[in-house]
Short mmCIF file of C-alpha atoms and ligand atoms in Angstrom, two decimals:
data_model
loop_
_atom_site.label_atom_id
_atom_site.label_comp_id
_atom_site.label_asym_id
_atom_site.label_seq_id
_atom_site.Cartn_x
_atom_site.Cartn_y
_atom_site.Cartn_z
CA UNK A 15 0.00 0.00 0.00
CA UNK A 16 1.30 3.57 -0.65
CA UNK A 17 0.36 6.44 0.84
CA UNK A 18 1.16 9.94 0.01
CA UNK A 19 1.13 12.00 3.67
CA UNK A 20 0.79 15.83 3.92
CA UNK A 21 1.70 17.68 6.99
CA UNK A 22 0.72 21.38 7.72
CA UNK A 23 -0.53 21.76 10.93
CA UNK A 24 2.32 24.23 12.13
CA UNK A 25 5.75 25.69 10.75
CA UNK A 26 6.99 22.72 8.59
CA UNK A 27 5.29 22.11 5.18
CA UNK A 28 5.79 18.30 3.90
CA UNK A 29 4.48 15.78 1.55
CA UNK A 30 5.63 12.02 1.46
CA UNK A 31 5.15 8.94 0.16
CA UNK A 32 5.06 5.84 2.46
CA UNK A 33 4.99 2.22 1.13
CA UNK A 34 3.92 -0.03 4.17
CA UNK A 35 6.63 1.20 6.77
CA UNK A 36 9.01 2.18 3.93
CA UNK A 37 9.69 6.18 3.73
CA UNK A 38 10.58 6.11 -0.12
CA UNK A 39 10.71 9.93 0.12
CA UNK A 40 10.10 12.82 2.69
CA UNK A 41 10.08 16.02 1.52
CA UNK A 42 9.94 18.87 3.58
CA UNK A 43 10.31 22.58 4.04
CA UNK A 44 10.89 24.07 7.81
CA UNK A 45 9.76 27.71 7.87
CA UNK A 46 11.63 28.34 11.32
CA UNK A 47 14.31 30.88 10.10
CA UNK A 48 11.19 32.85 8.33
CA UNK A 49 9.24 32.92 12.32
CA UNK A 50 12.47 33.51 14.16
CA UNK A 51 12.42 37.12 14.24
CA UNK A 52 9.10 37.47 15.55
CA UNK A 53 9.89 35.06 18.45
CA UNK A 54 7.33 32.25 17.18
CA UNK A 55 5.27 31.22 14.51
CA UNK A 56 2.82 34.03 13.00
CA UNK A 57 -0.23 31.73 12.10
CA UNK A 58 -1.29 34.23 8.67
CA UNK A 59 2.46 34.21 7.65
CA UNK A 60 2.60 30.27 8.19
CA UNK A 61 -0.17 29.86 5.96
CA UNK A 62 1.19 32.06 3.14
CA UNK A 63 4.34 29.67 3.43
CA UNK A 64 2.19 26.71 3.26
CA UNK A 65 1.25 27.61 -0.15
CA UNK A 66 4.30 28.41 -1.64
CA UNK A 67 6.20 25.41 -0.05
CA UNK A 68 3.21 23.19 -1.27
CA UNK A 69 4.21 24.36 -5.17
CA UNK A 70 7.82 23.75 -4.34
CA UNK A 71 7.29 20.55 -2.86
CA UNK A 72 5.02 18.70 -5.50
CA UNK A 73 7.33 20.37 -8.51
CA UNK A 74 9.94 18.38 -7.22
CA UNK A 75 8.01 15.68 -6.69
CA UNK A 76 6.71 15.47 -10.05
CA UNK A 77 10.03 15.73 -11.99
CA UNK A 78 10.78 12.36 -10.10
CA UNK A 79 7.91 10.10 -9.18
CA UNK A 80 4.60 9.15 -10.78
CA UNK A 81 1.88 9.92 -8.13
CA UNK A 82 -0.54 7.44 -10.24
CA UNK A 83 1.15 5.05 -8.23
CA UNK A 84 -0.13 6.37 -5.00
CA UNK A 85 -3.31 4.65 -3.23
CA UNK A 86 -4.41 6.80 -0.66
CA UNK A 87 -4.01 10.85 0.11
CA UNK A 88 -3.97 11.44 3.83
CA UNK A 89 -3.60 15.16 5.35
CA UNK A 90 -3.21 16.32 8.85
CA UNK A 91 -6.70 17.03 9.69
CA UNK A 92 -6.58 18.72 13.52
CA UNK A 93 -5.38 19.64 15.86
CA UNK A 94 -3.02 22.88 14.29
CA UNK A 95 -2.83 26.15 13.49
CA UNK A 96 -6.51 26.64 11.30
CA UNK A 97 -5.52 28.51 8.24
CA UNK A 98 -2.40 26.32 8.09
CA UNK A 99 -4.54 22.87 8.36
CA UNK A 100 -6.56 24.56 5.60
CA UNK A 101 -4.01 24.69 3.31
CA UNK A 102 -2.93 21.19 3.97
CA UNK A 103 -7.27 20.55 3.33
CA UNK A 104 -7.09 22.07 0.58
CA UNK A 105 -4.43 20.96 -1.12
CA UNK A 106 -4.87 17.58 -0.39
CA UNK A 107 -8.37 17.42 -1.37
CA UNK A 108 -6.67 18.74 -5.02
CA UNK A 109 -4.62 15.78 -5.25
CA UNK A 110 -7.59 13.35 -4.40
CA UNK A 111 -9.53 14.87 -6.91
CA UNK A 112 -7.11 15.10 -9.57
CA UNK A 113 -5.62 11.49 -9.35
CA UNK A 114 -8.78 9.71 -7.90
CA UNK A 115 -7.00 8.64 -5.01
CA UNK A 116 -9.38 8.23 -1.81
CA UNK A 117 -8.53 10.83 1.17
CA UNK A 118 -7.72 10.02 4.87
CA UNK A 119 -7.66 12.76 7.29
CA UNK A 120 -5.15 11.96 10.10
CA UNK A 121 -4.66 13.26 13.62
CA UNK A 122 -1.20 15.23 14.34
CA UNK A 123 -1.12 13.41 17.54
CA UNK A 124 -1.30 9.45 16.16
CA UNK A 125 1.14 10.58 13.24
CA UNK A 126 3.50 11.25 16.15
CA UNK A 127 2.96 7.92 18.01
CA UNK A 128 3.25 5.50 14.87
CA UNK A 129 6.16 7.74 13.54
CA UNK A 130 7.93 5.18 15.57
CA UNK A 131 7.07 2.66 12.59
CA UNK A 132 8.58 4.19 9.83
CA UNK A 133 12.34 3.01 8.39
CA UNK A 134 14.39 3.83 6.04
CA UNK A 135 15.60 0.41 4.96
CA UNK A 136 12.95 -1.63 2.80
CA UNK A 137 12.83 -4.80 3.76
CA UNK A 138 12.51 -3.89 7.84
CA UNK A 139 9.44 -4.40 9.64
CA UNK A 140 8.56 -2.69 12.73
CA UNK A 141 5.41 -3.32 14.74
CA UNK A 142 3.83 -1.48 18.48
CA UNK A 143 3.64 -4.37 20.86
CA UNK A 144 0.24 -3.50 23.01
CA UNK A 145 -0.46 -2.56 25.83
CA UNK A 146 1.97 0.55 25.35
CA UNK A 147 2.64 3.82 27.04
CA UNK A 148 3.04 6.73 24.13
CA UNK A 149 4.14 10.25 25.27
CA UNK A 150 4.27 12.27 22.80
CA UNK A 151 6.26 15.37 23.39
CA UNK A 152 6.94 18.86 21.04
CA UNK A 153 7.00 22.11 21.13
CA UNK A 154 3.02 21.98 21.03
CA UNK A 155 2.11 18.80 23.22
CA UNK A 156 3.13 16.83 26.30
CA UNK A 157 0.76 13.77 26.20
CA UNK A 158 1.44 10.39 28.24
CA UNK A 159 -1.16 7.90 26.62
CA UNK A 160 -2.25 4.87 27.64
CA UNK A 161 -2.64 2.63 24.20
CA UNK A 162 -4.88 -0.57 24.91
CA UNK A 163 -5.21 -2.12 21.52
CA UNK A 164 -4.45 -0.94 17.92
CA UNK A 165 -7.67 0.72 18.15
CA UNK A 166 -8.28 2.47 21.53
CA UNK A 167 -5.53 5.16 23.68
CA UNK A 168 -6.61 6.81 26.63
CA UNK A 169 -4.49 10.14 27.51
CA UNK A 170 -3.34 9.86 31.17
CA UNK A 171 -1.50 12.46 31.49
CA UNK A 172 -0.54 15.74 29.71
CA UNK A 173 1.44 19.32 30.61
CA UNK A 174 -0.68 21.90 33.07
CA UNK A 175 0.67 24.69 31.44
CA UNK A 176 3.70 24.82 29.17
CA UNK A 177 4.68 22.07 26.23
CA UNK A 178 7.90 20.67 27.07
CA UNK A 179 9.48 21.60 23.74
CA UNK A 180 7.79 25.14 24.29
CA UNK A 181 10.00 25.49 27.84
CA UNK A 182 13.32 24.67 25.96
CA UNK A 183 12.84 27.65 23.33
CA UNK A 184 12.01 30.03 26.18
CA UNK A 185 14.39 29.10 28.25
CA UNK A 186 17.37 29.12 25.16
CA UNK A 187 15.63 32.42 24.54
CA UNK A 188 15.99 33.73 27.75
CA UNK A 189 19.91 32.63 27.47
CA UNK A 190 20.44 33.82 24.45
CA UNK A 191 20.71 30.64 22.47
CA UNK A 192 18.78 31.21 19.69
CA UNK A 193 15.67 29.21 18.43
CA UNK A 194 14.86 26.54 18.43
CA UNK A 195 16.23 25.72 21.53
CA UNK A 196 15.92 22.15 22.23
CA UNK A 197 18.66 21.09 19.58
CA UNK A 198 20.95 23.56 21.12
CA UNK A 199 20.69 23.08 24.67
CA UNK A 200 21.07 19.40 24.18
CA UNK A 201 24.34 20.23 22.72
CA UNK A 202 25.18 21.90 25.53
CA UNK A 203 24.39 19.21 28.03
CA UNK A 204 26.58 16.95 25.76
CA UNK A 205 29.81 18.73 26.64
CA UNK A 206 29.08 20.05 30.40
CA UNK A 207 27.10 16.94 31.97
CA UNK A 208 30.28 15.72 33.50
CA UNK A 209 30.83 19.26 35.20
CA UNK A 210 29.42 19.94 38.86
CA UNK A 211 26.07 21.32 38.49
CA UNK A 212 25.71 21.71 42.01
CA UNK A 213 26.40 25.52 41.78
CA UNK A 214 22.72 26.00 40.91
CA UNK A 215 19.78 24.41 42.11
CA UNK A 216 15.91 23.79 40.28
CA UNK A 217 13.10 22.71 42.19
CA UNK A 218 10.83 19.88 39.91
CA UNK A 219 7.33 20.88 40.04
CA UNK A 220 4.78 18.15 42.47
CA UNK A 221 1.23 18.01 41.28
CA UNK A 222 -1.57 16.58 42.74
CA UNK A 223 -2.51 14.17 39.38
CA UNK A 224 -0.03 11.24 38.49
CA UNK A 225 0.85 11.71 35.38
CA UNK A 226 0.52 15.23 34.19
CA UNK A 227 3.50 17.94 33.75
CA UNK A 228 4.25 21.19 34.70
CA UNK A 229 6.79 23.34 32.81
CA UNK A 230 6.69 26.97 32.97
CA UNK A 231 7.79 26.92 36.42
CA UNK A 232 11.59 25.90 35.10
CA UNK A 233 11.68 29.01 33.06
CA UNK A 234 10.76 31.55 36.19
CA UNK A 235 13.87 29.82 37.90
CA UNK A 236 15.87 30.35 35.24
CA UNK A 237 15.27 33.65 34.48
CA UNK A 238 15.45 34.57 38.79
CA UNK A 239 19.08 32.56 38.41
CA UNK A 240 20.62 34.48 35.83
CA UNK A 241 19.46 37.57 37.04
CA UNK A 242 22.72 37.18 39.19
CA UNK A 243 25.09 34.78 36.57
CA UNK A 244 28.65 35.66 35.46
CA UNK A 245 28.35 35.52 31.51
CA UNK A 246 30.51 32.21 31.38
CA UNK A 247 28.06 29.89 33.14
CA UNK A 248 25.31 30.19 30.83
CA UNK A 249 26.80 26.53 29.25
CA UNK A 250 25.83 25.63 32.99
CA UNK A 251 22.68 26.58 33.80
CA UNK A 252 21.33 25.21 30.44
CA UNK A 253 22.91 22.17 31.41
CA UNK A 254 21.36 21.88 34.60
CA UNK A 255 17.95 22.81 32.92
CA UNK A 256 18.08 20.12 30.05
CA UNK A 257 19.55 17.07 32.70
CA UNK A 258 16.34 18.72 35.62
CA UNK A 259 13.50 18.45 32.68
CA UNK A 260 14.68 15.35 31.66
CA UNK A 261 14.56 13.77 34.66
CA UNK A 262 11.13 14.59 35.99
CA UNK A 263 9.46 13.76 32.26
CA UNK A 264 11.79 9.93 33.10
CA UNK A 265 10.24 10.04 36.33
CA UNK A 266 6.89 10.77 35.55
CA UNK A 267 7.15 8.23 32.69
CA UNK A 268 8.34 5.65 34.94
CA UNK A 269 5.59 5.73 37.41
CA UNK A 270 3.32 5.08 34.11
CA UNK A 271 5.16 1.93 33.36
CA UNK A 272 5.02 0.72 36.51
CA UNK A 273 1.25 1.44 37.26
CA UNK A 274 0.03 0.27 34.02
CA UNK A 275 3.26 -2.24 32.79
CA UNK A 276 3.16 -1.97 29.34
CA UNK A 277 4.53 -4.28 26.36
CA UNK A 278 6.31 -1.41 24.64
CA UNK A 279 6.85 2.48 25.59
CA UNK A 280 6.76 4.75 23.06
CA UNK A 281 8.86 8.47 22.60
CA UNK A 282 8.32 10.79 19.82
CA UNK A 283 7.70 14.65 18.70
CA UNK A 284 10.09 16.67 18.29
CA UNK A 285 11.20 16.77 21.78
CA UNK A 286 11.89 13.08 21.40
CA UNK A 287 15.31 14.15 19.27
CA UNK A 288 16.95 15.06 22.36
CA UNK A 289 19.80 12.53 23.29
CA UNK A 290 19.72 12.53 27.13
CA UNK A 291 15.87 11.50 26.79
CA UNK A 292 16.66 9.26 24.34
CA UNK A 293 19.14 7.55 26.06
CA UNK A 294 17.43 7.90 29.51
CA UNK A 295 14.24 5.75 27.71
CA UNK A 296 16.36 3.09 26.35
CA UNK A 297 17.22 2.32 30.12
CA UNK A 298 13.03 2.88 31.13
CA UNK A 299 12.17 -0.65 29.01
CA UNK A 300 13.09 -3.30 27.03
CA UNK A 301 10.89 -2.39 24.32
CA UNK A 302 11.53 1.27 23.87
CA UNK A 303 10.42 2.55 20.60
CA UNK A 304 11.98 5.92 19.63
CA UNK A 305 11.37 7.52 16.03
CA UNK A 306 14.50 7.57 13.58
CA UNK A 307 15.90 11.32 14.27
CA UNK A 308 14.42 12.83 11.04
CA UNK A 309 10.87 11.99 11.76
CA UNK A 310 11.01 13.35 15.62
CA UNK A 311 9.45 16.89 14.04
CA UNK A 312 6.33 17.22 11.87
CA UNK A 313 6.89 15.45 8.84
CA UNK A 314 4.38 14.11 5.97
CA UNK A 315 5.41 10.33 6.60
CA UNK A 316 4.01 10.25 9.91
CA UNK A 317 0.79 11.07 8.16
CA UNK A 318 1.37 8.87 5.47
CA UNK A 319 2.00 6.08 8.57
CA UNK A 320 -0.48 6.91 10.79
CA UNK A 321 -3.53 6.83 7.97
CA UNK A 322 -1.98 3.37 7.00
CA UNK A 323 -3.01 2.10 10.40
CA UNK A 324 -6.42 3.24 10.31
CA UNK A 325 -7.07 1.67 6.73
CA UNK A 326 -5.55 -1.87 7.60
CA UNK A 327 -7.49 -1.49 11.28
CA UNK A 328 -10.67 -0.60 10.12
O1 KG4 B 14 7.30 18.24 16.82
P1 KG4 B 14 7.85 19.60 16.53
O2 KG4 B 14 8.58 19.78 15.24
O3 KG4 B 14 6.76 20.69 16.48
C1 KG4 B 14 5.61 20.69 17.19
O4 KG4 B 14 4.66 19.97 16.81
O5 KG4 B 14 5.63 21.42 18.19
O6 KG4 B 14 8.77 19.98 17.79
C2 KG4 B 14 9.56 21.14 17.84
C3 KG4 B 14 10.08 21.27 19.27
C4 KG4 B 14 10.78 22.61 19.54
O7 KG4 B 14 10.24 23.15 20.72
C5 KG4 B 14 12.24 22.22 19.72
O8 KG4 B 14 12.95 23.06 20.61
C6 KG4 B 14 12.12 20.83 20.26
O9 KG4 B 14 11.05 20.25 19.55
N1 KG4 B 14 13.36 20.04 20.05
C7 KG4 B 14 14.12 19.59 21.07
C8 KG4 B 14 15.25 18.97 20.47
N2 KG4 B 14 15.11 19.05 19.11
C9 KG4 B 14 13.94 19.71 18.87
N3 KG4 B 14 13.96 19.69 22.40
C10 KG4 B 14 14.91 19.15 23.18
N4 KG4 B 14 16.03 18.55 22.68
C11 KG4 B 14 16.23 18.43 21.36
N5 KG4 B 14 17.33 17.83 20.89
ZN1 ZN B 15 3.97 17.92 16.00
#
């Protein structure tokens, strides 16, 4: 089966085409350097880019593969920014029309979870051994899911107030580390970890509900801590804010996998490229399933992926 997957929900336009697991191409076009200047994503000018990108992207396309080939359209249907998943609509519902393909509107949030699925190499198989615990976890959502069957998830847990990705650009923005942050504080953390970090001190945040997150809180200390830093420990405190988060999501996690002992656990959004969480899950359970580092962010073959599931499930 082969699916062509659009993604538009936020700041990164992309089409691909999916053939069971298989990614045989994913285009995409991130319109973060065009948002940077205005400190975050201006929903009218995201849409704008959607439609240019969305010429760019299928010109391409069309110079090197025949879409007649294609059996299914799937968009990103909700949740997103509106005008942006209208241009996605739009768009794909031009492409069902014009190759008489059937369309499949997909969730953002299940094209993260079975992003897990897709490879790279043809002949591999991958497959979501159930019960599993999914967190999903961007710049846009924290979700810890509960996923029964193929069929049914139940969210158990989700962030209060700020997405973790969300925290990491605010708080590289309040060091002056550019956006996003998450890629850049994690590179941080890979050369200081081994430094004392007891210098500085962050408090985790304690809820009253299991298995939801707090954020914004980690942000408020940073900003009160460098009110009184010397310019060279900047590398620091980002340190100790990347290994701090990190920790409490791992803890938080854990005390999902030990209430509800799952068969697999599941890590992906874009969140999910950072290393020390990466590596942290690995240790978590024996069946981690992380997504290959180019499909952590939004990306058309999570869609393509994600509508494959509901077709062969229905
Ligand atoms: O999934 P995504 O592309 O967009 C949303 O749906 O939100 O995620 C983008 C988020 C940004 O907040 C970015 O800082 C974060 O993912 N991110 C990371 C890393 N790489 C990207 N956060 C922590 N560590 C990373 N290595
Ligand atoms: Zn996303």
């Amino acid at each position: 089966m082969i699916i062509l997957g659009i993604e538009s929900s936020h700041d990164d336009t992309s089409i691909a085409i999916v053939e069971n697991n298989y990614v045989i191409f994913n285009y995409k076009i991130s319109q973060v350097n065009v948002h940077k200047q205005y400190g975050g994503t201006v929903p009218e000018i995201a849409s704008r880019e959607h439609y240019n990108n969305f010429y760019i992207l299928l010109s391409k396309i069309l110079q090197n593969y025949n879409l007649n080939k294609v059996d299914y359209i799937a968009y990103t249907k909700k949740p997103g920014l509106i005008g942006c998943l209208q241009m996605g609509k739009i768009f794909a519902h031009a492409l069902s029309k014009i190759l008489k393909k059937p369309l499949i509107p997909v969730n953002h949030l299940d094209g993260h979870i079975f992003s897990v699925l897709l490879t790279n190499v043809k002949t591999e198989k991958k497959e979501i051994k159930y019960p599993s615990i999914a967190f999903v976890v961007s710049g846009g959502h924290t979700n810890l899911y509960y996923l029964e069957d193929k069929k049914n998830k139940i969210l158990i847990g989700q962030t209060l107030d700020d997405a973790a990705g969300e925290v990491f650009d605010k708080v590289a923005r309040a060091l002056n580390l550019g956006f996003p942050g998450g890629p850049v504080i994690d590179e941080l953390f890979f050369q200081n970890r081994l430094k004392n970090l007891k210098k500085y001190h962050l408090t985790k945040p304690k809820l009253k509900t299991e298995f939801d997150f707090s954020f914004s809180g980690f942000k408020t200390q940073i900003i009160n801590i460098i009110k009184n830093k010397e310019n060279n420990e900047i590398d620091l405190i980002a340190t100790l804010f990347e290994k701090t988060v990190i920790d409490y999501i791992v803890f938080v996690v854990k005390k999902a996998i030990t209430k509800f002992k799952p068969k697999s656990l599941i890590i992906s959004g874009g969140v999910s490229a950072n290393k020390y969480l990466r590596e942290q899950c690995l240790l978590l359970h024996s069946n981690t399933q992380l997504p290959l580092e180019e499909y952590t962010t939004d990306n058309g073959a999570m869609i393509a992926i994600a509508a494959m599931l509901l077709i062969k499930n229905k």
